[in-house]
PDB file of C-alpha atoms and ligand atoms in Angstrom:
ATOM      1  CA  UNK A   1     100.946  30.877 -53.244  1.00 47.00           C
ATOM      2  CA  UNK A   2     101.588  27.435 -54.711  1.00 62.00           C
ATOM      3  CA  UNK A   3      98.951  26.156 -57.126  1.00 82.00           C
ATOM      4  CA  UNK A   4      97.976  22.543 -57.345  1.00 93.00           C
ATOM      5  CA  UNK A   5     100.561  20.236 -55.849  1.00 95.00           C
ATOM      6  CA  UNK A   6     101.319  16.665 -56.803  1.00 97.00           C
ATOM      7  CA  UNK A   7      98.996  14.428 -54.812  1.00 97.00           C
ATOM      8  CA  UNK A   8      96.254  17.062 -54.480  1.00 97.00           C
ATOM      9  CA  UNK A   9      92.742  16.009 -55.418  1.00 98.00           C
ATOM     10  CA  UNK A  10      92.117  17.703 -58.757  1.00 98.00           C
ATOM     11  CA  UNK A  11      89.210  20.196 -58.596  1.00 98.00           C
ATOM     12  CA  UNK A  12      85.928  18.623 -59.690  1.00 98.00           C
ATOM     13  CA  UNK A  13      84.864  21.572 -61.811  1.00 98.00           C
ATOM     14  CA  UNK A  14      81.871  21.855 -64.128  1.00 98.00           C
ATOM     15  CA  UNK A  15      82.488  23.178 -67.606  1.00 98.00           C
ATOM     16  CA  UNK A  16      80.947  23.701 -71.012  1.00 98.00           C
ATOM     17  CA  UNK A  17      82.786  21.657 -73.604  1.00 98.00           C
ATOM     18  CA  UNK A  18      82.489  20.754 -77.267  1.00 98.00           C
ATOM     19  CA  UNK A  19      80.913  17.489 -76.073  1.00 97.00           C
ATOM     20  CA  UNK A  20      78.392  19.185 -73.757  1.00 98.00           C
ATOM     21  CA  UNK A  21      78.477  20.098 -70.104  1.00 98.00           C
ATOM     22  CA  UNK A  22      80.781  17.954 -67.992  1.00 98.00           C
ATOM     23  CA  UNK A  23      81.742  17.483 -64.378  1.00 98.00           C
ATOM     24  CA  UNK A  24      85.399  16.548 -64.441  1.00 98.00           C
ATOM     25  CA  UNK A  25      85.406  13.604 -62.032  1.00 98.00           C
ATOM     26  CA  UNK A  26      82.341  12.074 -63.646  1.00 98.00           C
ATOM     27  CA  UNK A  27      83.872  12.597 -67.085  1.00 98.00           C
ATOM     28  CA  UNK A  28      87.045  10.813 -66.007  1.00 98.00           C
ATOM     29  CA  UNK A  29      85.281   7.893 -64.311  1.00 98.00           C
ATOM     30  CA  UNK A  30      87.863   5.251 -63.450  1.00 97.00           C
ATOM     31  CA  UNK A  31      90.248   6.391 -66.159  1.00 97.00           C
ATOM     32  CA  UNK A  32      93.398   8.417 -65.987  1.00 98.00           C
ATOM     33  CA  UNK A  33      92.985  11.943 -67.290  1.00 98.00           C
ATOM     34  CA  UNK A  34      95.016  14.539 -69.145  1.00 98.00           C
ATOM     35  CA  UNK A  35      93.911  18.128 -69.147  1.00 98.00           C
ATOM     36  CA  UNK A  36      95.896  20.277 -71.535  1.00 98.00           C
ATOM     37  CA  UNK A  37      95.370  23.978 -72.010  1.00 97.00           C
ATOM     38  CA  UNK A  38      95.901  26.221 -75.021  1.00 96.00           C
ATOM     39  CA  UNK A  39      96.547  29.939 -75.298  1.00 95.00           C
ATOM     40  CA  UNK A  40      93.867  30.677 -77.854  1.00 95.00           C
ATOM     41  CA  UNK A  41      91.749  29.191 -80.626  1.00 96.00           C
ATOM     42  CA  UNK A  42      92.893  29.553 -84.245  1.00 96.00           C
ATOM     43  CA  UNK A  43      96.574  29.871 -83.286  1.00 95.00           C
ATOM     44  CA  UNK A  44      99.096  27.873 -85.288  1.00 94.00           C
ATOM     45  CA  UNK A  45     101.105  26.110 -82.581  1.00 96.00           C
ATOM     46  CA  UNK A  46      97.899  25.047 -80.831  1.00 96.00           C
ATOM     47  CA  UNK A  47      96.567  23.728 -84.123  1.00 95.00           C
ATOM     48  CA  UNK A  48      99.589  21.441 -84.486  1.00 95.00           C
ATOM     49  CA  UNK A  49      99.320  20.320 -80.865  1.00 96.00           C
ATOM     50  CA  UNK A  50      95.650  19.408 -80.991  1.00 96.00           C
ATOM     51  CA  UNK A  51      96.238  17.555 -84.238  1.00 94.00           C
ATOM     52  CA  UNK A  52      99.089  15.583 -82.687  1.00 95.00           C
ATOM     53  CA  UNK A  53      96.974  14.792 -79.626  1.00 96.00           C
ATOM     54  CA  UNK A  54      94.171  13.612 -81.911  1.00 94.00           C
ATOM     55  CA  UNK A  55      96.524  11.356 -83.880  1.00 92.00           C
ATOM     56  CA  UNK A  56      97.766   9.806 -80.633  1.00 95.00           C
ATOM     57  CA  UNK A  57      94.252   9.336 -79.220  1.00 95.00           C
ATOM     58  CA  UNK A  58      94.259   5.555 -79.689  1.00 95.00           C
ATOM     59  CA  UNK A  59      97.542   5.335 -77.750  1.00 96.00           C
ATOM     60  CA  UNK A  60      96.011   7.264 -74.863  1.00 97.00           C
ATOM     61  CA  UNK A  61      92.864   5.122 -75.006  1.00 96.00           C
ATOM     62  CA  UNK A  62      95.019   1.969 -74.874  1.00 95.00           C
ATOM     63  CA  UNK A  63      96.405   3.286 -71.604  1.00 95.00           C
ATOM     64  CA  UNK A  64      92.927   4.146 -70.305  1.00 96.00           C
ATOM     65  CA  UNK A  65      93.618   7.875 -70.407  1.00 97.00           C
ATOM     66  CA  UNK A  66      90.856  10.344 -71.228  1.00 98.00           C
ATOM     67  CA  UNK A  67      92.021  13.583 -72.792  1.00 98.00           C
ATOM     68  CA  UNK A  68      90.386  16.956 -72.454  1.00 98.00           C
ATOM     69  CA  UNK A  69      91.600  20.274 -73.851  1.00 98.00           C
ATOM     70  CA  UNK A  70      90.946  23.802 -72.623  1.00 98.00           C
ATOM     71  CA  UNK A  71      91.115  27.131 -74.382  1.00 97.00           C
ATOM     72  CA  UNK A  72      89.889  30.556 -73.317  1.00 95.00           C
ATOM     73  CA  UNK A  73      87.474  30.976 -76.210  1.00 96.00           C
ATOM     74  CA  UNK A  74      83.813  30.203 -76.663  1.00 97.00           C
ATOM     75  CA  UNK A  75      82.223  26.969 -77.895  1.00 98.00           C
ATOM     76  CA  UNK A  76      81.395  28.470 -81.273  1.00 98.00           C
ATOM     77  CA  UNK A  77      85.072  29.270 -81.827  1.00 98.00           C
ATOM     78  CA  UNK A  78      86.076  25.805 -80.623  1.00 98.00           C
ATOM     79  CA  UNK A  79      83.765  24.203 -83.201  1.00 97.00           C
ATOM     80  CA  UNK A  80      85.035  26.457 -85.987  1.00 96.00           C
ATOM     81  CA  UNK A  81      88.661  25.901 -85.008  1.00 96.00           C
ATOM     82  CA  UNK A  82      88.120  22.114 -84.857  1.00 96.00           C
ATOM     83  CA  UNK A  83      87.492  22.150 -88.616  1.00 94.00           C
ATOM     84  CA  UNK A  84      90.849  23.865 -89.150  1.00 93.00           C
ATOM     85  CA  UNK A  85      92.613  21.399 -86.848  1.00 94.00           C
ATOM     86  CA  UNK A  86      91.163  18.427 -88.701  1.00 92.00           C
ATOM     87  CA  UNK A  87      91.888  19.946 -92.114  1.00 90.00           C
ATOM     88  CA  UNK A  88      95.484  20.692 -91.148  1.00 87.00           C
ATOM     89  CA  UNK A  89      96.251  17.405 -89.440  1.00 81.00           C
ATOM     90  CA  UNK A  90      94.101  14.649 -90.927  1.00 73.00           C
ATOM     91  CA  UNK A  91      94.208  12.824 -94.207  1.00 67.00           C
ATOM     92  CA  UNK A  92      91.469  14.156 -96.449  1.00 57.00           C
ATOM     93  CA  UNK A  93      88.089  13.711 -94.779  1.00 51.00           C
ATOM     94  CA  UNK A  94      89.198  10.774 -92.620  1.00 60.00           C
ATOM     95  CA  UNK A  95      88.003  12.452 -89.421  1.00 69.00           C
ATOM     96  CA  UNK A  96      85.136  14.762 -88.757  1.00 79.00           C
ATOM     97  CA  UNK A  97      85.554  15.413 -85.031  1.00 89.00           C
ATOM     98  CA  UNK A  98      88.279  15.536 -82.429  1.00 95.00           C
ATOM     99  CA  UNK A  99      88.457  12.445 -80.202  1.00 95.00           C
ATOM    100  CA  UNK A 100      88.327  14.560 -77.035  1.00 97.00           C
ATOM    101  CA  UNK A 101      86.313  17.522 -75.819  1.00 98.00           C
ATOM    102  CA  UNK A 102      87.639  21.070 -75.506  1.00 98.00           C
ATOM    103  CA  UNK A 103      86.536  23.177 -72.555  1.00 98.00           C
ATOM    104  CA  UNK A 104      85.266  26.664 -73.360  1.00 98.00           C
ATOM    105  CA  UNK A 105      86.800  28.819 -70.623  1.00 97.00           C
ATOM    106  CA  UNK A 106      85.945  32.166 -72.177  1.00 95.00           C
ATOM    107  CA  UNK A 107      85.746  33.885 -68.783  1.00 94.00           C
ATOM    108  CA  UNK A 108      89.175  32.433 -67.881  1.00 94.00           C
ATOM    109  CA  UNK A 109      87.761  31.185 -64.595  1.00 95.00           C
ATOM    110  CA  UNK A 110      89.439  27.796 -64.831  1.00 96.00           C
ATOM    111  CA  UNK A 111      92.607  29.260 -66.303  1.00 95.00           C
ATOM    112  CA  UNK A 112      92.917  31.485 -63.224  1.00 94.00           C
ATOM    113  CA  UNK A 113      91.830  28.852 -60.701  1.00 95.00           C
ATOM    114  CA  UNK A 114      94.263  26.267 -62.077  1.00 96.00           C
ATOM    115  CA  UNK A 115      97.184  28.698 -62.406  1.00 93.00           C
ATOM    116  CA  UNK A 116      97.354  28.426 -66.183  1.00 93.00           C
ATOM    117  CA  UNK A 117      97.933  32.031 -67.218  1.00 90.00           C
ATOM    118  CA  UNK A 118     101.174  33.025 -68.952  1.00 86.00           C
ATOM    119  CA  UNK A 119     101.982  36.575 -67.782  1.00 85.00           C
ATOM    120  CA  UNK A 120     104.315  37.121 -70.756  1.00 88.00           C
ATOM    121  CA  UNK A 121     101.804  36.397 -73.501  1.00 88.00           C
ATOM    122  CA  UNK A 122      98.929  38.840 -73.860  1.00 90.00           C
ATOM    123  CA  UNK A 123      96.080  39.140 -76.317  1.00 88.00           C
ATOM    124  CA  UNK A 124      95.359  42.326 -78.248  1.00 88.00           C
ATOM    125  CA  UNK A 125      93.476  43.721 -75.246  1.00 90.00           C
ATOM    126  CA  UNK A 126      96.463  43.155 -72.959  1.00 91.00           C
ATOM    127  CA  UNK A 127      94.865  40.166 -71.211  1.00 89.00           C
ATOM    128  CA  UNK A 128      97.216  37.264 -70.394  1.00 89.00           C
ATOM    129  CA  UNK A 129      96.794  34.120 -72.459  1.00 90.00           C
ATOM    130  CA  UNK A 130      96.785  30.603 -71.100  1.00 94.00           C
ATOM    131  CA  UNK A 131     100.109  28.835 -70.953  1.00 95.00           C
ATOM    132  CA  UNK A 132     100.427  25.270 -72.228  1.00 96.00           C
ATOM    133  CA  UNK A 133      99.620  23.292 -69.085  1.00 97.00           C
ATOM    134  CA  UNK A 134      99.493  19.535 -68.885  1.00 98.00           C
ATOM    135  CA  UNK A 135      97.861  18.004 -65.848  1.00 98.00           C
ATOM    136  CA  UNK A 136      97.888  14.229 -65.547  1.00 98.00           C
ATOM    137  CA  UNK A 137      95.263  12.962 -63.121  1.00 98.00           C
ATOM    138  CA  UNK A 138      95.191   9.445 -61.696  1.00 98.00           C
ATOM    139  CA  UNK A 139      92.101   7.237 -61.355  1.00 97.00           C
ATOM    140  CA  UNK A 140      92.064   8.397 -57.705  1.00 98.00           C
ATOM    141  CA  UNK A 141      91.515  11.956 -59.082  1.00 98.00           C
ATOM    142  CA  UNK A 142      94.816  13.124 -57.649  1.00 98.00           C
ATOM    143  CA  UNK A 143      97.336  15.146 -59.583  1.00 98.00           C
ATOM    144  CA  UNK A 144     100.168  12.862 -60.711  1.00 98.00           C
ATOM    145  CA  UNK A 145     102.159  15.234 -62.896  1.00 98.00           C
ATOM    146  CA  UNK A 146     102.059  18.799 -64.147  1.00 96.00           C
ATOM    147  CA  UNK A 147     103.984  20.465 -66.937  1.00 96.00           C
ATOM    148  CA  UNK A 148     103.864  24.134 -67.797  1.00 94.00           C
ATOM    149  CA  UNK A 149     105.150  25.418 -71.121  1.00 95.00           C
ATOM    150  CA  UNK A 150     105.025  29.039 -72.223  1.00 93.00           C
ATOM    151  CA  UNK A 151     102.666  29.856 -75.079  1.00 93.00           C
ATOM    152  CA  UNK A 152     105.583  30.108 -77.506  1.00 93.00           C
ATOM    153  CA  UNK A 153     106.742  26.489 -77.039  1.00 96.00           C
ATOM    154  CA  UNK A 154     104.621  23.635 -78.337  1.00 97.00           C
ATOM    155  CA  UNK A 155     104.524  20.406 -76.358  1.00 98.00           C
ATOM    156  CA  UNK A 156     105.915  17.004 -77.284  1.00 97.00           C
ATOM    157  CA  UNK A 157     102.999  14.587 -77.063  1.00 97.00           C
ATOM    158  CA  UNK A 158     105.273  11.564 -77.406  1.00 96.00           C
ATOM    159  CA  UNK A 159     106.877  12.708 -74.159  1.00 97.00           C
ATOM    160  CA  UNK A 160     103.446  12.974 -72.576  1.00 98.00           C
ATOM    161  CA  UNK A 161     102.731   9.367 -73.577  1.00 96.00           C
ATOM    162  CA  UNK A 162     106.122   8.358 -72.202  1.00 96.00           C
ATOM    163  CA  UNK A 163     105.418   9.924 -68.816  1.00 97.00           C
ATOM    164  CA  UNK A 164     102.000   8.247 -68.723  1.00 96.00           C
ATOM    165  CA  UNK A 165     103.793   4.915 -69.190  1.00 94.00           C
ATOM    166  CA  UNK A 166     106.190   5.754 -66.394  1.00 94.00           C
ATOM    167  CA  UNK A 167     103.412   6.958 -64.081  1.00 95.00           C
ATOM    168  CA  UNK A 168     101.318   3.869 -64.706  1.00 93.00           C
ATOM    169  CA  UNK A 169     104.241   1.519 -64.192  1.00 89.00           C
ATOM    170  CA  UNK A 170     105.443   3.240 -61.030  1.00 90.00           C
ATOM    171  CA  UNK A 171     101.918   3.224 -59.634  1.00 92.00           C
ATOM    172  CA  UNK A 172     101.685  -0.548 -59.762  1.00 88.00           C
ATOM    173  CA  UNK A 173     105.332  -1.450 -59.152  1.00 82.00           C
ATOM    174  CA  UNK A 174     107.678   0.079 -56.630  1.00 81.00           C
ATOM    175  CA  UNK A 175     110.200   1.098 -59.237  1.00 81.00           C
ATOM    176  CA  UNK A 176     111.454   4.329 -60.772  1.00 83.00           C
ATOM    177  CA  UNK A 177     112.306   5.072 -64.392  1.00 85.00           C
ATOM    178  CA  UNK A 178     115.678   6.559 -65.343  1.00 84.00           C
ATOM    179  CA  UNK A 179     116.420   9.373 -67.774  1.00 88.00           C
ATOM    180  CA  UNK A 180     114.967   8.931 -71.243  1.00 91.00           C
ATOM    181  CA  UNK A 181     113.321   5.685 -70.161  1.00 88.00           C
ATOM    182  CA  UNK A 182     111.054   4.096 -72.716  1.00 87.00           C
ATOM    183  CA  UNK A 183     108.552   1.269 -72.151  1.00 85.00           C
ATOM    184  CA  UNK A 184     110.454  -1.985 -72.074  1.00 77.00           C
ATOM    185  CA  UNK A 185     113.683  -0.403 -70.864  1.00 76.00           C
ATOM    186  CA  UNK A 186     115.194  -1.342 -67.541  1.00 74.00           C
ATOM    187  CA  UNK A 187     113.766   0.347 -64.488  1.00 75.00           C
ATOM    188  CA  UNK A 188     115.135   1.124 -61.032  1.00 76.00           C
ATOM    189  CA  UNK A 189     113.896   0.819 -57.502  1.00 71.00           C
ATOM    190  CA  UNK A 190     113.757   4.117 -55.657  1.00 76.00           C
ATOM    191  CA  UNK A 191     116.852   4.662 -53.493  1.00 75.00           C
ATOM    192  CA  UNK A 192     114.651   4.863 -50.401  1.00 79.00           C
ATOM    193  CA  UNK A 193     113.921   1.150 -50.627  1.00 76.00           C
ATOM    194  CA  UNK A 194     116.251  -0.810 -48.343  1.00 76.00           C
ATOM    195  CA  UNK A 195     118.344  -3.349 -50.168  1.00 74.00           C
ATOM    196  CA  UNK A 196     116.921  -6.226 -48.122  1.00 78.00           C
ATOM    197  CA  UNK A 197     113.402  -5.251 -49.160  1.00 79.00           C
ATOM    198  CA  UNK A 198     114.427  -5.006 -52.804  1.00 72.00           C
ATOM    199  CA  UNK A 199     116.064  -8.404 -52.552  1.00 73.00           C
ATOM    200  CA  UNK A 200     112.925  -9.944 -51.098  1.00 76.00           C
ATOM    201  CA  UNK A 201     110.608  -8.204 -53.568  1.00 74.00           C
ATOM    202  CA  UNK A 202     112.743  -9.101 -56.570  1.00 67.00           C
ATOM    203  CA  UNK A 203     114.959 -11.994 -55.598  1.00 65.00           C
ATOM    204  CA  UNK A 204     116.007 -13.024 -59.102  1.00 60.00           C
ATOM    205  CA  UNK A 205     119.365 -11.679 -60.114  1.00 44.00           C
ATOM    206  CA  UNK A 206     121.550  -8.682 -59.762  1.00 44.00           C
ATOM    207  CA  UNK A 207     124.053  -6.649 -61.591  1.00 50.00           C
ATOM    208  CA  UNK A 208     126.188  -4.109 -59.849  1.00 51.00           C
ATOM    209  CA  UNK A 209     128.287  -1.301 -61.117  1.00 58.00           C
ATOM    210  CA  UNK A 210     130.437   0.390 -58.537  1.00 61.00           C
ATOM    211  CA  UNK A 211     130.891   4.112 -58.804  1.00 67.00           C
ATOM    212  CA  UNK A 212     133.614   6.261 -57.244  1.00 71.00           C
ATOM    213  CA  UNK A 213     131.324   7.593 -54.518  1.00 67.00           C
ATOM    214  CA  UNK A 214     130.579   4.034 -53.383  1.00 58.00           C
ATOM    215  CA  UNK A 215     127.131   5.329 -52.614  1.00 51.00           C
ATOM    216  CA  UNK A 216     125.293   4.970 -55.860  1.00 45.00           C
ATOM    217  CA  UNK A 217     125.656   1.920 -58.008  1.00 43.00           C
ATOM    218  CA  UNK A 218     124.223   1.703 -61.463  1.00 38.00           C
ATOM    219  CA  UNK A 219     123.411  -1.105 -63.771  1.00 39.00           C
ATOM    220  CA  UNK A 220     124.406  -1.282 -67.429  1.00 31.00           C
ATOM    221  CA  UNK A 221     121.571  -2.493 -69.563  1.00 35.00           C
ATOM    222  CA  UNK A 222     123.686  -3.489 -72.523  1.00 28.00           C
ATOM    223  CA  UNK A 223     121.931  -6.617 -73.782  1.00 29.00           C
ATOM    224  CA  UNK A 224     118.459  -5.392 -73.215  1.00 28.00           C
ATOM    225  CA  UNK A 225     115.786  -6.299 -75.797  1.00 29.00           C
ATOM    226  CA  UNK A 226     112.911  -3.897 -76.313  1.00 32.00           C
ATOM    227  CA  UNK A 227     109.532  -5.274 -75.291  1.00 30.00           C
ATOM    228  CA  UNK A 228     106.233  -4.378 -76.871  1.00 26.00           C
ATOM    229  CA  UNK A 229     104.477  -4.679 -73.544  1.00 30.00           C
ATOM    230  CA  UNK A 230     104.644  -1.511 -71.611  1.00 30.00           C
ATOM    231  CA  UNK A 231     103.686  -2.649 -68.143  1.00 33.00           C
ATOM    232  CA  UNK A 232     106.202  -5.434 -67.791  1.00 36.00           C
ATOM    233  CA  UNK A 233     109.575  -4.660 -69.339  1.00 39.00           C
ATOM    234  CA  UNK A 234     111.542  -7.535 -70.802  1.00 41.00           C
ATOM    235  CA  UNK A 235     114.043  -7.024 -68.054  1.00 45.00           C
ATOM    236  CA  UNK A 236     112.974  -5.325 -64.890  1.00 47.00           C
ATOM    237  CA  UNK A 237     115.699  -3.290 -63.317  1.00 47.00           C
ATOM    238  CA  UNK A 238     114.775  -3.663 -59.719  1.00 47.00           C
ATOM    239  CA  UNK A 239     117.179  -1.479 -57.872  1.00 46.00           C
ATOM    240  CA  UNK A 240     120.391   0.323 -58.329  1.00 42.00           C
ATOM    241  CA  UNK A 241     121.875  -3.144 -57.887  1.00 43.00           C
ATOM    242  CA  UNK A 242     119.401  -5.649 -59.200  1.00 47.00           C
ATOM    243  CA  UNK A 243     117.559  -6.710 -62.270  1.00 50.00           C
ATOM    244  CA  UNK A 244     115.308  -9.610 -63.133  1.00 50.00           C
ATOM    245  CA  UNK A 245     113.937 -10.814 -66.422  1.00 51.00           C
ATOM    246  CA  UNK A 246     110.342 -10.447 -67.455  1.00 47.00           C
ATOM    247  CA  UNK A 247     109.756 -14.190 -67.239  1.00 47.00           C
ATOM    248  CA  UNK A 248     111.262 -14.303 -63.776  1.00 47.00           C
ATOM    249  CA  UNK A 249     109.094 -11.404 -62.811  1.00 45.00           C
ATOM    250  CA  UNK A 250     105.900 -12.984 -64.053  1.00 44.00           C
ATOM    251  CA  UNK A 251     106.563 -16.433 -62.562  1.00 43.00           C
ATOM    252  CA  UNK A 252     107.595 -17.052 -58.996  1.00 35.00           C
ATOM    253  CA  UNK A 253     111.080 -15.601 -58.909  1.00 35.00           C
ATOM    254  CA  UNK A 254     114.099 -17.753 -58.047  1.00 31.00           C
ATOM    255  CA  UNK A 255     115.750 -17.259 -54.723  1.00 32.00           C
ATOM    256  CA  UNK A 256     119.337 -16.854 -55.858  1.00 30.00           C
ATOM    257  CA  UNK A 257     120.798 -13.389 -55.937  1.00 30.00           C
ATOM    258  CA  UNK A 258     123.970 -13.057 -57.895  1.00 31.00           C
ATOM    259  CA  UNK A 259     126.037 -10.095 -56.925  1.00 29.00           C
ATOM    260  CA  UNK A 260     128.289  -9.029 -59.717  1.00 30.00           C
ATOM    261  CA  UNK A 261     130.576  -6.094 -60.219  1.00 29.00           C
ATOM    262  CA  UNK A 262     134.111  -5.529 -59.038  1.00 26.00           C
TER     263      UNK A 262
HETATM  264  C1  BEZ B   1     100.259  29.610 -81.153  1.00 94.55           C
HETATM  265  O1  BEZ B   1      99.528  28.717 -80.736  1.00 94.55           O
HETATM  266  O2  BEZ B   1     100.657  29.621 -82.318  1.00 94.55           O
HETATM  267  C2  BEZ B   1     100.699  30.718 -80.214  1.00 94.55           C
HETATM  268  C3  BEZ B   1      99.824  31.201 -79.278  1.00 94.55           C
HETATM  269  C4  BEZ B   1     100.234  32.219 -78.436  1.00 94.55           C
HETATM  270  C5  BEZ B   1     101.520  32.725 -78.547  1.00 94.55           C
HETATM  271  C6  BEZ B   1     102.379  32.212 -79.489  1.00 94.55           C
HETATM  272  C7  BEZ B   1     101.980  31.189 -80.327  1.00 94.55           C
END
C-alpha cells in the first residue's frame, strides 16, 4: 500500500516533543515545514545530521520553514542527546538548545503511520529502526516532497535547502528547475506549457538550442551571473526556448521575442 503521496494533506498528529506537546498543523501555522526522522538517539550519524540542521536553522527560517525532528526514543533521551549534539557541533557554549523540537515517538506510532521504518536496520531487540525520512510540507499542509534514506546514509542538508528553494520558486512561478539548479540559476518552464502561453507569460527574449530529436530544445546559460536573491533569478529561464532577465521579469516585460538558434 502506498504511504503518503505528494499532494496529500499531511496528517495533523499530536505529539510530545522537546518543546512540549504539539499539534502539527498548529505548530506549522502558515509556514512551510520539514519533518525529518532519525533512527535512534545517541547515534553518530544522527548527531552530525541534527548539528548540521541546527547550523542551517537561520537559512530555513529565512525561507519561512519550520523544522521538526523525530526519533523513536523518549523525551528524557532526547534532552540528554541534545547536549551531545550541541557539544559535538557548536562552538564552545555558543548554543544551549536546538532551534527545533524533536518528537518523542517511543512507541513508534508515528514511525509506522508515516511509513518511516527501515526493515534492514534493527535495534538490539530486533525491532526495526526509523529510516531517515524528510517530508517537506507546504503552507497548505500538503506534502510537497519526500525523501527516504536508509539509516546508514546521512542526509545532505544543503540539498534539502536547495529543494526548498526550488519548491518555493515553482509554487509561485510556473517554472521548473533543471538538474543541480541553484538559486539564481536559469529555470525552465514545464514542457506541458504550450509555447504560446509561455510567450505571453514571459514575452521578453528567447534563446533556442536545437537538439537532434527536434523535440526538446535547451538553452545554454553561459553568461549567467549568480544572484543573491533566491526567488527571482538574475535571468529567468522561461521555457525550453525562452529566457528573460530579472529586470525584465520585475518590470512590465517587452513584447519582442527573439528566436535564436540555428
Ligand atoms: C547512526 O546514526 O550513526 C546510525 C544509526 C543507525 C544505523 C547506522 C547508523
